[in-house]
Short mmCIF file of C-alpha atoms in Angstrom, two decimals:
data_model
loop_
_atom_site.label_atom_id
_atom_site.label_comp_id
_atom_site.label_asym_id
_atom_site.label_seq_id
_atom_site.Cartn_x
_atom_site.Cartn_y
_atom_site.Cartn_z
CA UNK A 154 -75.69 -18.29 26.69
CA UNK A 155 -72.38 -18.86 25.73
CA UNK A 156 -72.41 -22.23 24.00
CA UNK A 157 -70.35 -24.89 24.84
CA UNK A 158 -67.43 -23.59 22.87
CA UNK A 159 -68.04 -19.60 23.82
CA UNK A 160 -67.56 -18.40 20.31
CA UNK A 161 -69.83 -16.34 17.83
CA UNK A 162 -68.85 -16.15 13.98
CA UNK A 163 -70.42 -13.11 12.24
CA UNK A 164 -70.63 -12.83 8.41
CA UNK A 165 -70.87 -9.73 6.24
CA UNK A 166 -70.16 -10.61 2.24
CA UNK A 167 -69.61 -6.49 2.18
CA UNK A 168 -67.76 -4.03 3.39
CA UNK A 169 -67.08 -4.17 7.79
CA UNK A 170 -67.01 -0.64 8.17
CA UNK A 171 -70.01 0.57 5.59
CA UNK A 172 -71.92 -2.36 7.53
CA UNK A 173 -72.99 -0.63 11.05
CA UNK A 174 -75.63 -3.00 12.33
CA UNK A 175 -73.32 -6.07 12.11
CA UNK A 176 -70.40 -3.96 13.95
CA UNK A 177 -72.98 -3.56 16.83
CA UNK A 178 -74.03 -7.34 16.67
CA UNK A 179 -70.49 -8.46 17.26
CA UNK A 180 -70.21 -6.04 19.81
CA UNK A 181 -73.30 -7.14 21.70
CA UNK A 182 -72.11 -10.43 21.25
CA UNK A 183 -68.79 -9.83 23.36
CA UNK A 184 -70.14 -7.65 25.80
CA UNK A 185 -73.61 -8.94 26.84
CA UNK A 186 -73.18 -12.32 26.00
CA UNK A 187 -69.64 -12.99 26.84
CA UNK A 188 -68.59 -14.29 23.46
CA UNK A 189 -65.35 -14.30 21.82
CA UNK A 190 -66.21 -13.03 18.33
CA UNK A 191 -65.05 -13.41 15.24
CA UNK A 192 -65.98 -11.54 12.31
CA UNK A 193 -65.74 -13.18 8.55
CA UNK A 194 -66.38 -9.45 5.66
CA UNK A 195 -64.69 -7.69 2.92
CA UNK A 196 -61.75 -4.48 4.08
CA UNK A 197 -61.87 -1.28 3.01
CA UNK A 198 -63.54 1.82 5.42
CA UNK A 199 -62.34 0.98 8.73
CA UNK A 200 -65.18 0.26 11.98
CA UNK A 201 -65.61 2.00 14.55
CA UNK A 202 -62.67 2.12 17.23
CA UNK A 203 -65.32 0.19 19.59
CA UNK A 204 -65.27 -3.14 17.47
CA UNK A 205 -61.20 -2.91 16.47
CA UNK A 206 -60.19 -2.37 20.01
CA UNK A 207 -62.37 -4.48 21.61
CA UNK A 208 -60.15 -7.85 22.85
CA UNK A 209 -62.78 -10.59 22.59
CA UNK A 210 -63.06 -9.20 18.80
CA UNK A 211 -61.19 -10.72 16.04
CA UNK A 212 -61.48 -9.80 12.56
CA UNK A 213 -60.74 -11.76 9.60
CA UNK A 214 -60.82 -10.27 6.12
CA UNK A 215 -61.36 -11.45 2.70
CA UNK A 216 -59.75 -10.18 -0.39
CA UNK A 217 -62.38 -8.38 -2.83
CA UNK A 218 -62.46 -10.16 -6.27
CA UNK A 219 -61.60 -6.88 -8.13
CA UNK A 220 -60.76 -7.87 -11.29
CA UNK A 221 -64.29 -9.35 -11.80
CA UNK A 222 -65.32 -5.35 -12.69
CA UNK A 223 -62.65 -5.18 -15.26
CA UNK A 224 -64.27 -8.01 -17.19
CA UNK A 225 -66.74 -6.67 -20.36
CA UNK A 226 -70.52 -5.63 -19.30
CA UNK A 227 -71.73 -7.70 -21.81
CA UNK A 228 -70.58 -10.96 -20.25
CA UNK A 229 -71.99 -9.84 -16.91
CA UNK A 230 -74.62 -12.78 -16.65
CA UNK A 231 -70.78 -14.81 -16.89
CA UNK A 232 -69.39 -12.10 -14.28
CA UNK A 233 -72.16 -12.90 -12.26
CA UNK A 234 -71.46 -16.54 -11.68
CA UNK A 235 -68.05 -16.20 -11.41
CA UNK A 236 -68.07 -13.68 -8.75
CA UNK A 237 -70.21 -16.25 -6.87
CA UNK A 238 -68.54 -18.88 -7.57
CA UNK A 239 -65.13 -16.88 -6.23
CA UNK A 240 -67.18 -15.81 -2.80
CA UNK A 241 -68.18 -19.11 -2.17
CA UNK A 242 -64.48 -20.47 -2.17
CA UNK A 243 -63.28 -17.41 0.13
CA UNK A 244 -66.05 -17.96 2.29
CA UNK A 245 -65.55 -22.03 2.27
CA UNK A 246 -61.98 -21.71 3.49
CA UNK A 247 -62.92 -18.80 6.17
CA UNK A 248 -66.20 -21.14 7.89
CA UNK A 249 -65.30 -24.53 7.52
CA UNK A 250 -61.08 -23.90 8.06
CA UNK A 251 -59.83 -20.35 9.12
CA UNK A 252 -62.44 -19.36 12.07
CA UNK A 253 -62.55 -21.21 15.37
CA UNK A 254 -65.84 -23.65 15.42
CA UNK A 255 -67.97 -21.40 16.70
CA UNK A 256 -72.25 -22.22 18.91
CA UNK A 257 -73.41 -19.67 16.53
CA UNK A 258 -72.67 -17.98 12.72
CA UNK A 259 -74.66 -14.89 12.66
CA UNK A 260 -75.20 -13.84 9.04
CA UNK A 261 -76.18 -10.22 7.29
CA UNK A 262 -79.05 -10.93 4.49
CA UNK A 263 -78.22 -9.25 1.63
CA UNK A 264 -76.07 -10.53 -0.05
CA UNK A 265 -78.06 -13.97 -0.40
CA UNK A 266 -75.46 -15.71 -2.67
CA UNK A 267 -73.49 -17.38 -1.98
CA UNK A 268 -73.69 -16.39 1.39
CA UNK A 269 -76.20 -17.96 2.98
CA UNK A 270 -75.46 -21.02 1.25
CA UNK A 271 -71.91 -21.50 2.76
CA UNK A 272 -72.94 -20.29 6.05
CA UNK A 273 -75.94 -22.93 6.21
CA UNK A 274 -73.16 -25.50 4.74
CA UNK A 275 -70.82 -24.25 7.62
CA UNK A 276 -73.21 -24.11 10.24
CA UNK A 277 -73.99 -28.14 9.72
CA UNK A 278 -70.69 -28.93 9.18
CA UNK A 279 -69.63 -27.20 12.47
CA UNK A 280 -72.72 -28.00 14.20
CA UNK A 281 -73.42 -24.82 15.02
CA UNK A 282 -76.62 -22.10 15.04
CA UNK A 283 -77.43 -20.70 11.94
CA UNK A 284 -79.00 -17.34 11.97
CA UNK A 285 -79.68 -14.42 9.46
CA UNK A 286 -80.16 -11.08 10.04
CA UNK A 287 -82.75 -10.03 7.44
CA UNK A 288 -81.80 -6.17 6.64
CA UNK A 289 -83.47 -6.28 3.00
CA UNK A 290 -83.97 -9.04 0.25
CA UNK A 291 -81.57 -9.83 -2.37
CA UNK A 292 -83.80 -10.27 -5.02
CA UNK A 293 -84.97 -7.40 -5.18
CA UNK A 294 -81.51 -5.92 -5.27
CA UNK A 295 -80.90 -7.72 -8.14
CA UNK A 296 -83.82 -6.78 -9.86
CA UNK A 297 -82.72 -3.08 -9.82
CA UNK A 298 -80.03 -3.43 -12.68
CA UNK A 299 -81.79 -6.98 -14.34
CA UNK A 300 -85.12 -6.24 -13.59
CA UNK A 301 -88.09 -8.53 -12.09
CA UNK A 302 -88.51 -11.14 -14.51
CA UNK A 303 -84.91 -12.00 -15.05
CA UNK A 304 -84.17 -15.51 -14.91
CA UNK A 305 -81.25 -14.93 -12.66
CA UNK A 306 -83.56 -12.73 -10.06
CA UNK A 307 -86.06 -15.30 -10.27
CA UNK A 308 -83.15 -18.36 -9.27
CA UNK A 309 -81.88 -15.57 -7.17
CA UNK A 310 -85.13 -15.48 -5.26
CA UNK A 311 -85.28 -18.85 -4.99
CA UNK A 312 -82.41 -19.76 -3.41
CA UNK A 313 -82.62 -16.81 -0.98
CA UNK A 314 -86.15 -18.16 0.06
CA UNK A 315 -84.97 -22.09 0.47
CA UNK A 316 -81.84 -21.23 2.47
CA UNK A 317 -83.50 -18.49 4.41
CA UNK A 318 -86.68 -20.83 5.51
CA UNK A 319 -82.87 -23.86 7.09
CA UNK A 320 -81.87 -21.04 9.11
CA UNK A 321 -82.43 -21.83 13.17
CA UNK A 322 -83.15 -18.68 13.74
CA UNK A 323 -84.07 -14.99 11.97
CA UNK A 324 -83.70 -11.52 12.98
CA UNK A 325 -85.60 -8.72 10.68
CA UNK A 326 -85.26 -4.61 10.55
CA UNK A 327 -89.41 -3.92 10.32
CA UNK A 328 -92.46 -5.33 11.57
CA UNK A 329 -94.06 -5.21 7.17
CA UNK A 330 -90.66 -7.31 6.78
CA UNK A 331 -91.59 -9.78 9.61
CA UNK A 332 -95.13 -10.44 8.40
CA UNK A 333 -93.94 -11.14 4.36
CA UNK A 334 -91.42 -13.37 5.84
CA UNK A 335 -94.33 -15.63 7.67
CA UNK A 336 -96.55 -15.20 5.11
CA UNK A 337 -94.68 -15.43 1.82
CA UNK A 338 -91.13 -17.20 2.87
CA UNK A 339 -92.45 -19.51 5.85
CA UNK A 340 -90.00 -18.30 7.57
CA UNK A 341 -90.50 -17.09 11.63
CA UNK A 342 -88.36 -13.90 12.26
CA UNK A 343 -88.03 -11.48 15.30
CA UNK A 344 -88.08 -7.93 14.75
CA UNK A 345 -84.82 -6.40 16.05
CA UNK A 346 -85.25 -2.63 15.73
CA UNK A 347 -81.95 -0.60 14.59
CA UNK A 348 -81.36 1.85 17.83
CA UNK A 349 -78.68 4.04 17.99
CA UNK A 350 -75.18 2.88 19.84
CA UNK A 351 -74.02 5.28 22.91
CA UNK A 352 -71.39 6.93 20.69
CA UNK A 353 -74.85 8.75 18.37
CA UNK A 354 -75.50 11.86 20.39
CA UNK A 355 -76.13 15.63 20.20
CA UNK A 356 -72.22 16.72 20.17
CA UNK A 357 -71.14 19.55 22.66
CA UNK A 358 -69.93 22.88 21.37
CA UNK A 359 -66.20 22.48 21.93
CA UNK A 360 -66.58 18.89 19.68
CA UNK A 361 -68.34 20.72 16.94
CA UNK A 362 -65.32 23.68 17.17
CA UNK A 363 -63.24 20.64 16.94
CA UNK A 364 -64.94 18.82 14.02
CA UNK A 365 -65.65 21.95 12.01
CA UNK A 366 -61.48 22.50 12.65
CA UNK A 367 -60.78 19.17 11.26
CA UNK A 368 -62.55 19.06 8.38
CA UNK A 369 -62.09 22.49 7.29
CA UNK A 370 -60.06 21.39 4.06
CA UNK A 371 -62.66 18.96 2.62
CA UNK A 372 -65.36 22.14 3.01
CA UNK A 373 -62.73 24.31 0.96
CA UNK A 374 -63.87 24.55 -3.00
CA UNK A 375 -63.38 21.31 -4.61
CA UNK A 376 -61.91 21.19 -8.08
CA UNK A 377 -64.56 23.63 -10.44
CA UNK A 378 -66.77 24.90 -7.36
CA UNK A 379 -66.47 28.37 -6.18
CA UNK A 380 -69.76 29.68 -3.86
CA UNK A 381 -70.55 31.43 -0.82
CA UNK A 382 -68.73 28.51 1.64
CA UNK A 383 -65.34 29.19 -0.49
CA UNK A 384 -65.15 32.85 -0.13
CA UNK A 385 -66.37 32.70 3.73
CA UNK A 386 -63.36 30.18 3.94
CA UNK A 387 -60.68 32.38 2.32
CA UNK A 388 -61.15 35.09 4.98
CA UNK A 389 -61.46 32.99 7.96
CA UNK A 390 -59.04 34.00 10.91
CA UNK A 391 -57.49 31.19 12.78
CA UNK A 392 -59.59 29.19 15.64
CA UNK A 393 -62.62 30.38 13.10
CA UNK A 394 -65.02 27.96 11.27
CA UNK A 395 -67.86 28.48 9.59
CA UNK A 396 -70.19 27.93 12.21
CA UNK A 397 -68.18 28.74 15.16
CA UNK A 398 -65.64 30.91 16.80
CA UNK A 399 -63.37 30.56 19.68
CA UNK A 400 -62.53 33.39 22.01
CA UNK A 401 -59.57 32.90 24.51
CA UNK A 402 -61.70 30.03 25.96
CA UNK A 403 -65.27 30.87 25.28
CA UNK A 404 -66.60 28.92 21.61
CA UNK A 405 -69.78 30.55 20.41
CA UNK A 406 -72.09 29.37 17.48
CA UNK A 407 -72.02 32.43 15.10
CA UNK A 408 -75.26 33.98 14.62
CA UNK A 409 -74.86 34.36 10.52
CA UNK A 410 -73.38 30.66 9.82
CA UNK A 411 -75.56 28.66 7.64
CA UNK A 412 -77.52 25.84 8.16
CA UNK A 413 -76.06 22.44 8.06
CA UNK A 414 -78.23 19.87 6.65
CA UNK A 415 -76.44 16.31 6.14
CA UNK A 416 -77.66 13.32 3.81
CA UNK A 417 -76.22 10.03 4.18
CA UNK A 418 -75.61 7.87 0.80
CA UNK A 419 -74.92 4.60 -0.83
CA UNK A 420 -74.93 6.46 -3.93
CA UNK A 421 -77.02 3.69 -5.31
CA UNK A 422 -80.25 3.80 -7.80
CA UNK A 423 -82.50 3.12 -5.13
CA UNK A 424 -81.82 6.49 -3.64
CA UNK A 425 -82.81 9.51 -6.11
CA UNK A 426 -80.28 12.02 -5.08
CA UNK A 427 -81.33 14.11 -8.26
CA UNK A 428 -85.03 14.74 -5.92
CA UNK A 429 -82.23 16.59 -2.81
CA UNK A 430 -80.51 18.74 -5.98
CA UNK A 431 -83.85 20.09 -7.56
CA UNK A 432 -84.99 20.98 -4.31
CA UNK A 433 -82.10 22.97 -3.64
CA UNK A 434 -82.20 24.44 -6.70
CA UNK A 435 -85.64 25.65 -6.17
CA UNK A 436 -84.85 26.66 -2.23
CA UNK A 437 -82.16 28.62 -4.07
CA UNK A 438 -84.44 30.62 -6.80
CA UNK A 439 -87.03 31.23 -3.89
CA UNK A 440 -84.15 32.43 -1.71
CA UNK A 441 -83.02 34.87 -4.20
CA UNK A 442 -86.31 35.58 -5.44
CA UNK A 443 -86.95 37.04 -2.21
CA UNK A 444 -84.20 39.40 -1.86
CA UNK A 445 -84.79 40.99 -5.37
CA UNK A 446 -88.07 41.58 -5.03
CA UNK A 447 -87.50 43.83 -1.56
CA UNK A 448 -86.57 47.47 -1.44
CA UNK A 449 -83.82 48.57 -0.35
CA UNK A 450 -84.46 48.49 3.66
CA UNK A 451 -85.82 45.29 3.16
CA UNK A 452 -83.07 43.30 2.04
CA UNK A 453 -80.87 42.50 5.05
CA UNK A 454 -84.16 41.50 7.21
CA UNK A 455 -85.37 39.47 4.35
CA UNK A 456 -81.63 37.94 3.22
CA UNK A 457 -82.10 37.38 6.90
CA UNK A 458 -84.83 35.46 7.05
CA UNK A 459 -84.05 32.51 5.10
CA UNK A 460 -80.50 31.10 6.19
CA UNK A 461 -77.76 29.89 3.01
CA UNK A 462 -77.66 26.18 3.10
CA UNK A 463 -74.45 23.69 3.11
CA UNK A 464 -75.44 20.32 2.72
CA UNK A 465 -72.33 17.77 3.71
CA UNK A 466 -73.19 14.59 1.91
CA UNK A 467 -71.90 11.51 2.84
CA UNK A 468 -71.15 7.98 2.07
CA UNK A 469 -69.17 5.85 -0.99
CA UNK A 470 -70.95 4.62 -4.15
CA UNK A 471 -70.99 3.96 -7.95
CA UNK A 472 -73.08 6.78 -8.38
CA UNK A 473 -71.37 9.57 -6.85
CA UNK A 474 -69.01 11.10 -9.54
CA UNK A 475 -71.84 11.68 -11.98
CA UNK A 476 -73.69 13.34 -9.37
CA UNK A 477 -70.56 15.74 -8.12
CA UNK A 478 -70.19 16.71 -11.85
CA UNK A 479 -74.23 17.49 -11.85
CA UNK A 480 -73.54 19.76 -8.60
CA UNK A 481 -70.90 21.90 -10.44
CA UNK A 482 -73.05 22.78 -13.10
CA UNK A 483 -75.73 24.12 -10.27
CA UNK A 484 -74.44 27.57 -10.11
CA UNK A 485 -76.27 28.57 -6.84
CA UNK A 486 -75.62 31.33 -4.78
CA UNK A 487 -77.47 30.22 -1.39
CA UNK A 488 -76.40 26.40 -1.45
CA UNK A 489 -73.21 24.71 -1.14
CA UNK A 490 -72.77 20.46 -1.47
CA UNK A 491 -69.62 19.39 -0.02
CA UNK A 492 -68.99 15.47 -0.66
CA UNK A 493 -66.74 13.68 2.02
CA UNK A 494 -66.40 10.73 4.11
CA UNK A 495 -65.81 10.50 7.84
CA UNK A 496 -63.68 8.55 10.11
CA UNK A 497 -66.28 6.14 12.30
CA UNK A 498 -65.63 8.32 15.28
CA UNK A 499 -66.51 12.06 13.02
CA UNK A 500 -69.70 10.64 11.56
CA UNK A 501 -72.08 10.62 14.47
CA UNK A 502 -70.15 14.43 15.86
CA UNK A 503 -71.21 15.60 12.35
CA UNK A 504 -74.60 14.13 12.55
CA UNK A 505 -74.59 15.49 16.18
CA UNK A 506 -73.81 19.53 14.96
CA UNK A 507 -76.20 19.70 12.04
CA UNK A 508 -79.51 21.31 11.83
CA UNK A 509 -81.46 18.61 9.66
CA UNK A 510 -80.74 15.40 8.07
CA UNK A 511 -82.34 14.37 4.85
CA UNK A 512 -83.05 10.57 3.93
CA UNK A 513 -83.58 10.02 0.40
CA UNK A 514 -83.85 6.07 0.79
CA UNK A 515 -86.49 4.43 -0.77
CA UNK A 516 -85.86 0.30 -0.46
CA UNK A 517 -85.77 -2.03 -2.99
CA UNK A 518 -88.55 -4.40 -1.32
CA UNK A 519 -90.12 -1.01 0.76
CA UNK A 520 -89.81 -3.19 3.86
CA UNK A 521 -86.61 -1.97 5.11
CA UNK A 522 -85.63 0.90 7.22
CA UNK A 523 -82.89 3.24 6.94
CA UNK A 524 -80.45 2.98 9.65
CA UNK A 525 -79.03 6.59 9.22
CA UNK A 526 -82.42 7.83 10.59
CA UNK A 527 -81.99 5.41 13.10
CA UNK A 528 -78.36 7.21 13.87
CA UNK A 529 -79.62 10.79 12.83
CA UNK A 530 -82.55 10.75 15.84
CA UNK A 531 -79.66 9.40 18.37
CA UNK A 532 -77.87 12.66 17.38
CA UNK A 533 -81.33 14.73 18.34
CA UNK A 534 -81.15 15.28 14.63
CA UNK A 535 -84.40 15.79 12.58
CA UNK A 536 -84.99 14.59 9.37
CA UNK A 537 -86.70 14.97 6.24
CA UNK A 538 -87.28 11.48 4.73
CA UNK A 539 -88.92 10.18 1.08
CA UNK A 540 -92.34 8.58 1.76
CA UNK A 541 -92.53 4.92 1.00
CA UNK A 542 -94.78 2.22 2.49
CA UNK A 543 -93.24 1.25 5.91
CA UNK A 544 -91.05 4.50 6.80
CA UNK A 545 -93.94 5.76 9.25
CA UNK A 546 -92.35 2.53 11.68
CA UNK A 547 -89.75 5.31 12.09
CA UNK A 548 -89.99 8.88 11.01
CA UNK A 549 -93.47 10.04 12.56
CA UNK A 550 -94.67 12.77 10.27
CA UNK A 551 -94.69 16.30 12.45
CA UNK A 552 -93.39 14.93 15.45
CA UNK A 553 -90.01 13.71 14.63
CA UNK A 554 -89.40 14.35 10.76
CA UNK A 555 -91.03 15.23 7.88
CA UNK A 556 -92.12 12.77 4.87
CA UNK A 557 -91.92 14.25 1.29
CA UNK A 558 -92.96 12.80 -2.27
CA UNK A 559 -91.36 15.15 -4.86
CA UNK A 560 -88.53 17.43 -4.98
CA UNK A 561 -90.78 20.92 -4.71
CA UNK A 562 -92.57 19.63 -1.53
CA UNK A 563 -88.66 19.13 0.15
CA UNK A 564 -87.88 22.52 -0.91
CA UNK A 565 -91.15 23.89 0.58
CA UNK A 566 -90.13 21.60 4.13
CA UNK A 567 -86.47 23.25 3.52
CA UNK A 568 -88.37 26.92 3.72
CA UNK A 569 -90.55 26.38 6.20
CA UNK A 570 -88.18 24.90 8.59
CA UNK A 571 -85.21 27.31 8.39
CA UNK A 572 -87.32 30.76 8.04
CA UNK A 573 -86.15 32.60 11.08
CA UNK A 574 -82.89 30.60 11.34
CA UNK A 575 -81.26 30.17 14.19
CA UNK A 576 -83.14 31.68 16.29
CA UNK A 577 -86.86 31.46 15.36
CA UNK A 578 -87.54 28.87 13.66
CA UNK A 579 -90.13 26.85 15.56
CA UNK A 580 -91.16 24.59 13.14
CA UNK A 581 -87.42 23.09 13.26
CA UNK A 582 -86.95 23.32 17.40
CA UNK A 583 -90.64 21.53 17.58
CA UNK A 584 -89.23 18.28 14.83
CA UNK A 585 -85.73 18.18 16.62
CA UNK A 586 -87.11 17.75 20.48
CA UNK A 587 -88.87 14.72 18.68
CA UNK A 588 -86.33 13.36 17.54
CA UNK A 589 -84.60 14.04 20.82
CA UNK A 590 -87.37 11.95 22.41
CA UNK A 591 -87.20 9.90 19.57
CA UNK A 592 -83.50 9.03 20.11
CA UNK A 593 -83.29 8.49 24.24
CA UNK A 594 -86.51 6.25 24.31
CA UNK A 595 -84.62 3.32 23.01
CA UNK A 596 -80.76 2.13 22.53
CA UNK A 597 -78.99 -0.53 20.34
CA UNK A 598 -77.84 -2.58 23.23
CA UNK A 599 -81.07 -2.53 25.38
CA UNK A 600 -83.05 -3.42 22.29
CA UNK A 601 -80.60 -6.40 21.94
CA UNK A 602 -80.65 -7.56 24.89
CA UNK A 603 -84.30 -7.45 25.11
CA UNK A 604 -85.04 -9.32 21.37
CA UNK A 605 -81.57 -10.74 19.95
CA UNK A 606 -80.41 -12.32 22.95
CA UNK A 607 -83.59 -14.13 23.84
CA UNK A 608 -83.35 -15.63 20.17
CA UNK A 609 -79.69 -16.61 20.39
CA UNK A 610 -79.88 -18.57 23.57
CA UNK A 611 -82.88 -20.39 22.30
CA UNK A 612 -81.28 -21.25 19.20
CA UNK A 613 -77.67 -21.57 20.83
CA UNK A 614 -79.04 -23.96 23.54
CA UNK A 615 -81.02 -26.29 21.23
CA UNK A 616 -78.41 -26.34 18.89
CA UNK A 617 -76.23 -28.01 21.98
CA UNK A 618 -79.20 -30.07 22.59
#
């Protein structure tokens, strides 16, 4: 398994630590196939404490070309060379000089160029295994700001296809991706299944206390937002958070905290984050609909009935500041957004203390699934997810999640799902022991070792041949 020179390069033209799958391929790579790995990507968030302290991991970064974005947008079909033309000499002097000859270069698909160009180029030079780990296509990344019948998505495409079809071996995210590869791409790829690490769990009171602790400033008003979360904050006594309380030694959920839903974003246009706003805009009008139209007795039971909502959102992107200034301007009395982003280690505890997740990914190619589903049912965590065409390989509508269309029919799953909250709402307790079963029937490295690491000796061992 090993290779005659024990040593596995893996490449990632993006950021290490906003790239989770490939953290857990170089980690399967040391662990369960004795490799010493090295990993080629970009800085900037840092991985997971696994992959950094690991000893038979060694990471090697590249320096972002940043002053590419500087450069005029209407010289981007020039920016858009250049920048490949830069990656491709970073990436030349990491395979063929920096790195170790490695048996195998395992390769994250998108970005297609120049990637997979210098890693095929590397791979022969080296004589070593050349593999790709389809996530997504490029093209049809591309196509999102150029649109389909560009001339630079359509040489985009091409290349991507006729560097794809020389790799030794492929490794796809969905069983719709694995059947357009054979049939439109010729090219013959395994489906790996994204499975949550150990580390993804339901978190334990005393963790959430301890979370909740930790990121109490980032949940305190941001700059132009004063709601309900704010005022709870100001009059919080110490070893208080807003959904727990600790007690000499005893921690206790409180029974009037609000429900925490958390959404995960690249802050991209392929995820609509306006559809999450308008349905909490219209969760918040039914909300307060409901409590001015009781009498007087009424109110408390029916305030009651339907729980205030925080949703913690997630996640870096281009798109995020005009959507922060769209949240001020929201006014609501029942909902809350807090924007933040979490050391490795706090992301799956989060993910582990909230009540629902919502998935607002839609794919550029509709052939890809989202990981943070993937990572959300590790946690025991149920989740509300936009339909699109292969999403049912993952979030089984009723039994582990719910699949919505438009913003009204979220806010009608956000209503149904928290009425009663906490402590009668079926609806929500029946979706999240789904996802619980969802979650323990399958783990990253047992799905690994029972569909990568098949692949990799095969193409490891006839590489040697």
């Amino acid at each position: 398994m090993r290779g005659k020179r024990g040593r596995a390069c893996v490449v990632v033209l993006g950021d290490l630590g906003r790239s989770p799958r490939m953290q857990y391929h170089a980690l399967s790579l040391a662990r369960q196939a004795s490799f010493q790995v090295d990993i080629v990507a970009y800085g900037g968030s840092i991985p997971h404490e696994a992959v950094l302290k690991h000893p038979s991991i060694h990471i090697h970064t590249m320096a972002q070309p940043r002053f590419i974005q500087l450069l005029p947008k209407m010289l981007y079909p020039v920016t858009l060379l250049l920048k490949a033309f830069i990656q491709f000499t970073m990436l030349f002097w990491f395979l063929f000089v920096k790195v170790p000859a490695p048996d195998l270069f395992l390769v994250q698909n998108p970005p297609s160029v120049p990637t997979l160009v210098a890693v095929k180029w590397a791979s022969s030079w080296r004589r070593a295994a050349f593999v790709v780990d389809w996530h997504n296509f490029g093209y049809t990344l591309l196509a999102l700001s150029l649109g389909r019948n560009n001339v630079f998505v359509s040489l985009y495409r091409w290349i991507e296809k006729y560097y794809g079809k020389m790799a030794t071996g492929s490794l796809c995210v969905t069983k719709a991706m694995q059947h357009e590869l054979e049939q439109n791409w010729e090219v013959r790829a395994k489906v790996l299944y994204d499975q949550p690490p150990e580390f993804f769990r339901p978190a334990l009171l005393e963790e959430r206390h301890e979370l909740f602790c930790r990121v109490k400033k980032d949940l305190c008003h941001p700059s132009g937002v004063y709601d309900f979360i704010s005022r709870e904050l100001e009059n919080q006594v110490l070893d208080e958070t807003l959904f727990t309380t600790k007690t000499n030694a005893d921690i206790l959920l409180k029974q009037n905290r609000p429900a925490l839903v958390v959404s995960s974003t690249s802050w991209t246009p392929d995820e609509n984050f306006g559809i999450l706003l308008d349905a909490a805009v219209m969760y918040d009008r039914r909300v307060a609909a409901r409590s001015k139209g009781s009498d007087t007795a009424e109110i408390s039971e029916e305030q009651d009935l339907y729980p205030n909502l925080l949703f913690i959102i997630t996640g870096k992107g281009p798109e995020k500041e005009m959507y922060e200034e769209k949240i001020k301007r929201l006014n609501l009395k029942h909902v809350a957004f807090r924007t933040m982003w979490l050391a490795a280690e706090d992301y799956p505890l989060l993910l582990g203390s909230a009540d629902l997740g919502v998935c607002l990914h839609t794919s550029s190619s509709g052939l890809d699934l989202p990981m943070k589903v993937v990572d959300m049912f590790g946690c025991g965590l149920p989740v509300c997810s936009v339909s699109y065409s292969c999403i049912q390989e993952l979030v089984k509508d009723g039994q582990n999640g719910l699949l919505f269309s438009s913003s009204s029919e979220l806010a009608d799953q956000l209503l149904v799902l928290f009425k009663g909250f906490p402590g009668n709402c079926d609806a929500l307790m029946s979706l999240k022991a789904g996802a619980m079963e969802t979650g323990s029937s399958g783990r990253w490295a047992t799905e690994w070792e029972d569909c990568a690491k098949p692949l990799i000796t095969q193409v490891v061992s006839q590489n040697e041949d």
